[in-house]
Amino acid sequence: MIVSAPSFAQLILASVLIRVVLIFYSEWHDAHSVVKYTDVDYRVFTDAAKYILRQKFNFVIEPETENVAQGPIGHWFPIGDPYKRETYRYTPLLALILTPNIWLLPSFGKFIFAACDILVGVLIRRLLLSQVLVKPHGQAAPKDEARNKADLEKAATLYTSLYLLNPLVFSISTRGSSESTLGALVVGTLYYALNERWDAAAILLGLSTHWKIYPVIYVASIVGLVSSNNPASGQNLLSWLERLVNRRTIRFAFISGVTFLLLSGAMYLIWGYPFLYETYLYHLYRRDHRHNFSPHFYPIYLTYPPYGSTNANDNISLFRKLLRSPLTSFVPQMTLALGTGLLFGDRKESLPFTWFIQTALFVTFNKVCTSQYFLWYLTLLPLVLPSLSISLMRGGVLIAVWIGTQAMWLRTAYELEFLGKNVYHDLWVRSIVFMLANCWIISEIMDGFAKKQRQRVKR
């Protein structure tokens, strides 16, 4: 039996109220405090929307002739260039969606992000009821059917609340971060994949990858799942490739790729190379020497080119070039993310777990790691928990280690950022500890999943 839990309608109502109250509070807080509640990214989004609308609404910031979309057909449209806003490194679609921030309501974007939170919660509950919590074998007896259905709905609501009532989730969206929009696209892709609506899943995956490039890692697990119904004729590499490459996988890859190319091609035609560089290429070559959770920040900081240097590669050793190279983090990161996708993504019931592991590894080994990135895998966690065999005590230890190593890092980062102490080395050590802690947690989750699968086989 599941302990008493609120209904899903009550959960949705509470989730909406929390977000609405926080959004209105953010307006009051920002007007009365030097330290703002609203994330700096939200101001970046809003400024980018201003740049897009500047020609049409004649914002007097600079002459209209200096703010034009730089693509081959950009002059066909009465819109400006969002990339004139420094640090805007997102698809122009985001700035377009947030243009009501300018002419309707400054908090419009926050309501959109909060609504995406709610949408993700609805999709999570549907997947829990239709795919994750249902028993793969056997049917309930008629007299137990009503009781089992009620318990199932309570369990689904309880797991969904772990997302909707997570303070990290609702604080990030109400502060104006756009991560919930990507979460809605990713969970929507997973929803259609688990329901074997491959064309819809392919379209959403193409859109997700256009929105932010990292969901491309899910291609490996989806292709593995789509090809699982195509039995191999042998055990060698050639037979494995024959199973992997078939009409269904080619169709999925084609639809997903065309969706991505059509969207990105349209953006390029309107906004030109700035779109291509800021949205995609920048993330391949960026060298973030400012501190973040990733240990890569410190070697990059030590080898960062001096101010005024015209050539970043002048008079530096091969070892220093290697430390700067994006391949130093990219190769192990993508090897682990794609490898686990191919390894685990051959059964439908394991797809949420596979995506969770892929995403957690991608974030852990990324050369830039911030708290917002944690949402990429925490969004999938409610769909994974029912598939784990981990005791409450063990789970509490995992949570304590994850939070404790973050707190340890944040304390040192505060000393560096706000107190001006020279604690770069100490912060780097704590970054390594946090990475190792995440690796251990991921391994424990993988072990818990394997135990659960063995228990199901014995039944």
Coordinates of C-alpha atoms in Angstrom, one line a residue:
M1 CA 0.0 0.0 0.0
I2 CA 1.1 3.6 -0.8
V3 CA 1.0 6.1 2.0
S4 CA -1.6 8.8 1.9
A5 CA -0.8 11.4 -0.8
P6 CA -2.5 14.4 -2.3
S7 CA -4.5 14.0 -5.5
F8 CA -2.8 15.0 -8.8
A9 CA -5.2 17.9 -9.1
Q10 CA -4.1 19.2 -5.7
L11 CA -0.5 18.7 -6.6
I12 CA -0.9 20.7 -9.9
L13 CA -2.8 23.5 -8.0
A14 CA 0.0 23.7 -5.3
S15 CA 2.7 23.7 -8.0
V16 CA 1.0 26.5 -10.0
L17 CA 0.4 28.6 -6.9
I18 CA 4.1 28.2 -5.8
R19 CA 5.3 29.4 -9.2
V20 CA 2.8 32.3 -9.6
V21 CA 3.6 33.6 -6.1
L22 CA 7.4 33.4 -6.7
I23 CA 7.1 35.2 -10.0
F24 CA 5.2 38.1 -8.4
Y25 CA 7.5 38.0 -5.5
S26 CA 10.5 38.3 -7.9
E27 CA 9.1 41.6 -9.2
W28 CA 8.8 43.0 -5.7
H29 CA 12.2 41.6 -4.6
D30 CA 14.1 43.0 -7.7
A31 CA 12.6 46.4 -7.1
H32 CA 13.7 46.6 -3.5
S33 CA 16.9 44.6 -3.3
V34 CA 20.4 45.1 -4.7
V35 CA 20.8 41.3 -5.0
K36 CA 18.2 40.3 -7.6
Y37 CA 16.0 37.2 -7.5
T38 CA 15.8 37.2 -11.3
D39 CA 18.6 35.3 -13.0
V40 CA 21.0 37.3 -15.2
D41 CA 20.1 35.0 -18.1
Y42 CA 16.5 36.4 -18.1
R43 CA 17.9 39.9 -18.7
V44 CA 19.9 38.5 -21.5
F45 CA 16.8 36.9 -23.1
T46 CA 14.8 40.1 -22.7
D47 CA 17.6 42.2 -24.2
A48 CA 17.8 39.8 -27.1
A49 CA 14.1 40.2 -27.6
K50 CA 14.5 43.9 -27.6
Y51 CA 17.1 43.7 -30.4
I52 CA 14.8 41.5 -32.5
L53 CA 12.0 44.0 -32.2
R54 CA 14.1 47.2 -32.4
Q55 CA 13.4 47.9 -36.0
K56 CA 9.7 47.3 -35.8
F57 CA 9.2 49.2 -32.5
N58 CA 12.0 51.7 -33.1
F59 CA 13.8 51.2 -29.8
V60 CA 16.2 54.1 -29.5
I61 CA 19.3 52.2 -28.5
E62 CA 21.3 52.6 -31.7
P63 CA 20.5 53.4 -35.3
E64 CA 18.3 50.8 -36.9
T65 CA 20.7 50.4 -39.8
E66 CA 23.3 49.0 -37.4
N67 CA 20.9 46.3 -36.1
V68 CA 19.8 44.0 -38.9
A69 CA 19.6 40.3 -39.2
Q70 CA 22.8 39.2 -40.9
G71 CA 21.6 36.2 -42.8
P72 CA 21.3 36.0 -46.6
I73 CA 17.6 36.8 -46.5
G74 CA 17.6 38.7 -43.2
H75 CA 16.9 42.0 -44.9
W76 CA 13.5 40.6 -46.0
F77 CA 12.2 40.7 -42.5
P78 CA 11.7 43.8 -40.3
I79 CA 13.6 42.3 -37.4
G80 CA 17.0 42.8 -35.7
D81 CA 19.8 40.7 -34.6
P82 CA 19.5 39.1 -31.1
Y83 CA 23.2 38.3 -31.1
K84 CA 24.1 41.9 -30.8
R85 CA 23.3 41.2 -27.1
E86 CA 26.6 39.8 -25.7
T87 CA 26.4 36.4 -24.1
Y88 CA 23.1 35.5 -25.9
R89 CA 24.0 32.0 -27.1
Y90 CA 20.7 30.4 -27.8
T91 CA 18.4 29.8 -30.7
P92 CA 16.6 33.0 -32.0
L93 CA 13.4 31.1 -31.4
L94 CA 13.8 31.7 -27.7
A95 CA 14.1 35.5 -28.2
L96 CA 11.1 35.4 -30.5
I97 CA 9.0 33.6 -28.0
L98 CA 9.9 36.1 -25.3
T99 CA 9.1 39.2 -27.3
P100 CA 5.9 39.7 -25.2
N101 CA 8.4 40.6 -22.4
I102 CA 8.7 43.9 -24.2
W103 CA 5.2 44.8 -25.2
L104 CA 3.0 42.8 -22.9
L105 CA 4.5 41.9 -19.5
P106 CA 8.1 41.8 -18.2
S107 CA 7.5 38.5 -16.5
F108 CA 5.8 36.8 -19.5
G109 CA 8.8 34.6 -20.1
K110 CA 8.8 33.4 -16.4
F111 CA 5.2 32.3 -16.8
I112 CA 6.2 30.4 -20.0
F113 CA 9.0 28.6 -18.2
A114 CA 6.7 27.8 -15.2
A115 CA 4.1 26.5 -17.6
C116 CA 6.8 24.2 -19.1
D117 CA 7.5 22.9 -15.6
I118 CA 3.8 21.9 -15.2
L119 CA 3.8 20.3 -18.7
V120 CA 6.8 18.2 -17.7
G121 CA 5.0 17.1 -14.6
V122 CA 1.9 16.1 -16.6
L123 CA 4.1 14.1 -19.0
I124 CA 6.0 12.4 -16.2
R125 CA 2.8 11.3 -14.5
R126 CA 1.4 9.9 -17.8
L127 CA 4.6 8.0 -18.4
L128 CA 4.5 6.6 -14.8
L129 CA 1.0 5.4 -15.2
S130 CA 1.3 4.0 -18.7
Q131 CA 4.9 2.7 -18.9
V132 CA 7.0 2.8 -15.8
L133 CA 4.8 1.7 -12.9
V134 CA 2.7 -0.9 -14.7
K135 CA 3.7 -4.5 -14.1
P136 CA 5.2 -6.2 -17.2
H137 CA 3.7 -9.6 -16.4
G138 CA 0.3 -10.6 -15.1
Q139 CA -3.0 -8.8 -14.5
A140 CA -4.7 -7.9 -11.3
A141 CA -7.7 -9.9 -10.1
P142 CA -11.0 -8.2 -10.7
K143 CA -11.7 -7.6 -7.0
D144 CA -8.3 -6.0 -6.6
E145 CA -8.4 -3.9 -9.8
A146 CA -9.9 -0.8 -8.2
R147 CA -7.5 -0.9 -5.3
N148 CA -4.5 -1.4 -7.5
K149 CA -5.5 1.5 -9.7
A150 CA -5.8 3.8 -6.8
D151 CA -2.4 2.7 -5.4
L152 CA -0.9 3.2 -8.9
E153 CA -2.3 6.7 -9.1
K154 CA -1.0 7.6 -5.7
A155 CA 2.4 6.3 -6.5
A156 CA 2.5 8.3 -9.8
T157 CA 1.4 11.5 -8.0
L158 CA 4.1 10.9 -5.3
Y159 CA 6.9 10.4 -7.8
T160 CA 5.7 13.4 -9.9
S161 CA 5.8 15.6 -6.8
L162 CA 9.5 14.9 -6.6
Y163 CA 9.8 17.0 -9.7
L164 CA 7.0 19.6 -9.4
L165 CA 7.8 20.4 -5.7
N166 CA 11.5 20.3 -6.0
P167 CA 12.8 23.7 -4.9
L168 CA 15.7 23.6 -7.4
V169 CA 13.1 23.1 -10.2
F170 CA 10.6 25.8 -9.4
S171 CA 13.3 28.3 -8.2
I172 CA 15.2 28.0 -11.5
S173 CA 12.2 28.5 -13.7
T174 CA 10.7 31.4 -11.7
R175 CA 14.1 33.1 -11.7
G176 CA 13.9 33.2 -15.5
S177 CA 16.1 30.3 -16.6
S178 CA 14.9 28.6 -19.8
E179 CA 15.9 25.0 -18.9
S180 CA 12.3 23.9 -18.4
T181 CA 11.5 24.6 -22.1
L182 CA 14.2 22.1 -23.0
G183 CA 13.0 19.7 -20.3
A184 CA 9.5 19.8 -21.9
L185 CA 11.0 18.9 -25.3
V186 CA 13.2 16.1 -24.0
V187 CA 10.4 14.5 -21.9
G188 CA 8.0 14.9 -24.8
T189 CA 10.5 13.1 -27.0
L190 CA 10.7 10.3 -24.4
Y191 CA 6.9 10.2 -24.1
Y192 CA 6.5 9.5 -27.8
A193 CA 9.4 7.1 -27.9
L194 CA 8.0 5.0 -25.1
N195 CA 4.7 5.0 -26.9
E196 CA 6.5 3.9 -30.1
R197 CA 5.3 7.0 -32.1
W198 CA 8.7 7.2 -33.7
D199 CA 8.0 10.0 -36.3
A200 CA 6.7 12.3 -33.5
A201 CA 9.7 11.4 -31.4
A202 CA 12.1 12.1 -34.2
I203 CA 10.6 15.5 -34.9
L204 CA 10.8 16.5 -31.2
L205 CA 14.4 15.2 -31.0
G206 CA 15.3 17.3 -33.9
L207 CA 13.7 20.3 -32.3
S208 CA 15.3 19.5 -28.9
T209 CA 18.8 19.3 -30.6
H210 CA 18.1 22.6 -32.3
W211 CA 17.1 24.2 -29.0
K212 CA 20.3 23.0 -27.3
I213 CA 22.8 20.6 -28.9
Y214 CA 23.2 18.1 -26.1
P215 CA 20.0 15.9 -26.7
V216 CA 21.9 14.5 -29.7
I217 CA 23.3 11.9 -27.3
Y218 CA 19.9 10.3 -27.1
V219 CA 20.1 9.2 -30.7
A220 CA 22.3 6.3 -29.7
S221 CA 19.7 4.8 -27.3
I222 CA 16.7 5.5 -29.5
V223 CA 18.4 3.9 -32.5
G224 CA 19.3 0.9 -30.3
L225 CA 15.7 0.6 -29.2
V226 CA 14.2 1.0 -32.7
S227 CA 16.6 -1.6 -34.1
S228 CA 16.0 -4.1 -31.2
N229 CA 13.1 -5.7 -33.1
N230 CA 15.4 -6.5 -36.0
P231 CA 17.2 -9.7 -34.9
A232 CA 20.8 -10.2 -35.8
S233 CA 21.9 -13.1 -37.9
G234 CA 25.1 -13.6 -35.9
Q235 CA 27.3 -12.4 -33.2
N236 CA 30.0 -10.6 -35.1
L237 CA 30.4 -6.9 -35.8
L238 CA 28.8 -7.1 -39.3
S239 CA 25.6 -8.7 -38.0
W240 CA 25.4 -6.1 -35.3
L241 CA 25.7 -3.3 -37.8
E242 CA 23.0 -5.0 -40.0
R243 CA 20.7 -5.0 -37.0
L244 CA 21.5 -1.4 -36.2
V245 CA 21.1 0.0 -39.7
N246 CA 17.6 -0.8 -41.1
R247 CA 14.6 0.9 -42.6
R248 CA 13.2 2.0 -39.3
T249 CA 16.4 3.5 -37.9
I250 CA 17.2 5.2 -41.2
R251 CA 13.7 6.7 -41.2
F252 CA 14.0 7.9 -37.6
A253 CA 17.5 9.5 -38.3
F254 CA 16.2 11.1 -41.5
I255 CA 13.2 12.7 -39.9
S256 CA 15.1 13.9 -36.9
G257 CA 18.0 15.2 -39.0
V258 CA 15.7 17.0 -41.5
T259 CA 13.8 18.6 -38.6
F260 CA 17.1 19.9 -37.2
L261 CA 18.5 21.0 -40.5
L262 CA 15.3 22.8 -41.6
L263 CA 15.1 24.8 -38.3
S264 CA 18.8 25.6 -38.2
G265 CA 18.8 26.3 -41.9
A266 CA 16.0 28.8 -41.6
M267 CA 17.7 30.4 -38.6
Y268 CA 20.9 30.7 -40.6
L269 CA 19.2 32.2 -43.6
I270 CA 17.7 34.9 -41.4
W271 CA 20.5 35.6 -38.9
G272 CA 23.5 34.2 -40.6
Y273 CA 26.9 33.2 -39.1
P274 CA 26.3 34.9 -35.7
F275 CA 23.5 32.3 -35.2
L276 CA 25.7 29.4 -36.2
Y277 CA 28.7 30.5 -34.1
E278 CA 26.9 31.6 -30.9
T279 CA 24.4 28.7 -30.8
Y280 CA 26.7 25.8 -31.8
L281 CA 30.3 26.5 -32.6
Y282 CA 31.0 28.6 -29.5
H283 CA 30.3 25.7 -27.2
L284 CA 32.9 23.6 -29.0
Y285 CA 35.7 26.1 -28.7
R286 CA 34.7 28.0 -25.5
R287 CA 37.4 28.2 -22.8
D288 CA 35.7 29.0 -19.5
H289 CA 38.4 30.1 -17.1
R290 CA 35.9 31.2 -14.5
H291 CA 35.1 28.7 -11.8
N292 CA 32.3 26.2 -12.2
F293 CA 31.6 22.8 -10.8
S294 CA 33.8 21.2 -13.5
P295 CA 37.5 20.6 -12.6
H296 CA 38.3 21.7 -16.1
F297 CA 38.0 25.3 -15.1
Y298 CA 41.4 25.4 -13.3
P299 CA 43.7 24.0 -16.1
I300 CA 41.9 26.4 -18.5
Y301 CA 42.5 29.2 -16.0
L302 CA 46.2 28.4 -15.7
T303 CA 46.7 28.3 -19.5
Y304 CA 44.3 31.1 -20.5
P305 CA 46.0 33.4 -22.9
P306 CA 47.2 36.7 -21.4
Y307 CA 45.4 39.9 -21.9
G308 CA 46.2 41.5 -25.3
S309 CA 47.6 38.2 -26.8
T310 CA 47.0 38.1 -30.5
N311 CA 47.6 34.4 -30.9
A312 CA 46.4 32.0 -28.1
N313 CA 48.9 29.3 -29.3
D314 CA 52.1 31.4 -29.3
N315 CA 55.0 29.9 -27.4
I316 CA 53.1 27.3 -25.4
S317 CA 54.0 23.7 -24.8
L318 CA 52.1 20.8 -26.3
F319 CA 50.9 19.9 -22.8
R320 CA 49.4 23.3 -22.3
K321 CA 47.7 23.1 -25.7
L322 CA 46.3 19.7 -24.7
L323 CA 44.8 21.3 -21.5
R324 CA 43.2 24.0 -23.6
S325 CA 41.9 21.7 -26.2
P326 CA 38.1 21.0 -26.1
L327 CA 38.8 17.4 -27.0
T328 CA 40.3 16.8 -23.5
S329 CA 36.8 16.9 -22.1
F330 CA 34.8 16.2 -25.2
V331 CA 36.2 12.7 -26.0
P332 CA 35.6 11.0 -22.6
Q333 CA 32.3 12.9 -22.2
M334 CA 30.8 11.7 -25.5
T335 CA 32.4 8.2 -25.3
L336 CA 30.6 7.6 -22.0
A337 CA 27.3 9.3 -23.0
L338 CA 27.0 7.6 -26.4
G339 CA 28.5 4.3 -25.1
T340 CA 25.9 3.9 -22.3
G341 CA 23.2 4.8 -24.8
L342 CA 24.2 1.8 -27.0
L343 CA 24.8 -0.4 -24.0
F344 CA 21.5 0.1 -22.2
G345 CA 19.1 1.4 -24.8
D346 CA 17.9 -1.8 -26.3
R347 CA 14.7 -2.3 -24.3
K348 CA 11.8 0.1 -24.0
E349 CA 11.4 -0.3 -20.2
S350 CA 15.0 0.8 -19.7
L351 CA 14.9 3.9 -21.9
P352 CA 14.2 6.4 -19.0
F353 CA 17.1 4.9 -17.0
T354 CA 19.4 5.0 -20.1
W355 CA 18.6 8.7 -20.8
F356 CA 19.2 9.5 -17.1
I357 CA 22.6 7.8 -17.1
Q358 CA 23.6 9.4 -20.4
T359 CA 22.6 12.9 -19.2
A360 CA 24.2 12.5 -15.8
L361 CA 27.5 11.4 -17.4
F362 CA 27.3 14.2 -20.0
V363 CA 26.9 16.9 -17.3
T364 CA 29.4 15.4 -14.9
F365 CA 32.2 15.3 -17.5
N366 CA 31.2 18.5 -19.3
K367 CA 33.9 21.2 -19.2
V368 CA 31.2 23.7 -17.9
C369 CA 28.9 22.5 -15.2
T370 CA 26.5 24.8 -13.4
S371 CA 23.4 24.1 -11.1
Q372 CA 21.1 24.7 -14.0
Y373 CA 22.6 21.7 -15.8
F374 CA 21.6 19.4 -13.0
L375 CA 18.0 19.9 -14.1
W376 CA 18.9 18.0 -17.3
Y377 CA 19.0 14.7 -15.4
L378 CA 16.9 15.6 -12.4
T379 CA 13.9 16.0 -14.7
L380 CA 14.2 12.3 -15.6
L381 CA 14.8 11.1 -12.0
P382 CA 11.1 10.5 -11.1
L383 CA 10.9 8.1 -14.1
V384 CA 14.0 6.2 -12.9
L385 CA 13.3 5.8 -9.2
P386 CA 10.6 3.1 -9.5
S387 CA 13.2 1.0 -11.4
L388 CA 15.9 1.1 -8.7
S389 CA 16.5 -1.3 -5.8
I390 CA 18.0 1.1 -3.3
S391 CA 17.2 1.2 0.4
L392 CA 16.0 4.4 2.0
M393 CA 19.1 4.6 4.1
R394 CA 21.3 4.1 1.0
G395 CA 19.3 6.7 -0.9
G396 CA 19.7 9.1 1.9
V397 CA 23.5 8.6 1.8
L398 CA 23.5 9.3 -1.9
I399 CA 21.5 12.5 -1.5
A400 CA 23.7 13.6 1.4
V401 CA 26.9 13.1 -0.6
W402 CA 25.5 15.0 -3.6
I403 CA 24.3 17.9 -1.5
G404 CA 27.3 17.9 0.8
T405 CA 29.9 18.0 -1.9
Q406 CA 28.0 20.8 -3.6
A407 CA 27.8 22.8 -0.3
M408 CA 31.5 22.3 0.2
W409 CA 32.2 23.6 -3.3
L410 CA 29.8 26.5 -2.9
R411 CA 31.4 27.6 0.4
T412 CA 34.8 27.9 -1.3
A413 CA 33.4 29.5 -4.4
Y414 CA 31.8 32.2 -2.1
E415 CA 35.2 32.9 -0.6
L416 CA 36.7 33.4 -4.0
E417 CA 33.8 35.3 -5.6
F418 CA 32.7 37.6 -2.8
L419 CA 35.6 37.7 -0.3
G420 CA 38.3 37.9 -2.9
K421 CA 40.4 35.1 -1.3
N422 CA 43.0 33.3 -3.5
V423 CA 41.4 29.8 -3.2
Y424 CA 41.6 28.7 -6.8
H425 CA 43.5 25.5 -5.9
D426 CA 41.2 24.6 -3.0
L427 CA 38.2 25.2 -5.3
W428 CA 39.7 22.9 -8.0
V429 CA 40.2 20.1 -5.4
R430 CA 36.6 20.4 -4.4
S431 CA 35.6 20.3 -8.0
I432 CA 37.4 17.0 -8.3
V433 CA 35.7 15.7 -5.2
F434 CA 32.3 16.7 -6.5
M435 CA 33.0 14.9 -9.9
L436 CA 34.2 11.7 -8.1
A437 CA 31.1 11.9 -5.9
N438 CA 28.9 12.1 -8.9
C439 CA 30.6 9.2 -10.5
W440 CA 30.1 7.1 -7.4
I441 CA 26.4 8.1 -7.2
I442 CA 25.9 7.2 -10.9
S443 CA 27.6 3.8 -10.3
E444 CA 25.3 3.2 -7.3
I445 CA 22.2 4.0 -9.4
M446 CA 23.4 1.7 -12.1
D447 CA 23.9 -1.0 -9.5
G448 CA 20.4 -0.4 -8.1
F449 CA 18.9 -0.7 -11.5
A450 CA 20.7 -4.0 -12.2
K451 CA 19.4 -5.4 -8.8
K452 CA 15.9 -4.4 -9.7
Q453 CA 16.1 -6.1 -13.1
R454 CA 17.4 -9.3 -11.4
Q455 CA 14.6 -9.2 -8.9
R456 CA 12.0 -8.9 -11.8
V457 CA 13.6 -11.9 -13.6
K458 CA 13.3 -14.1 -10.5
R459 CA 9.6 -13.3 -10.2

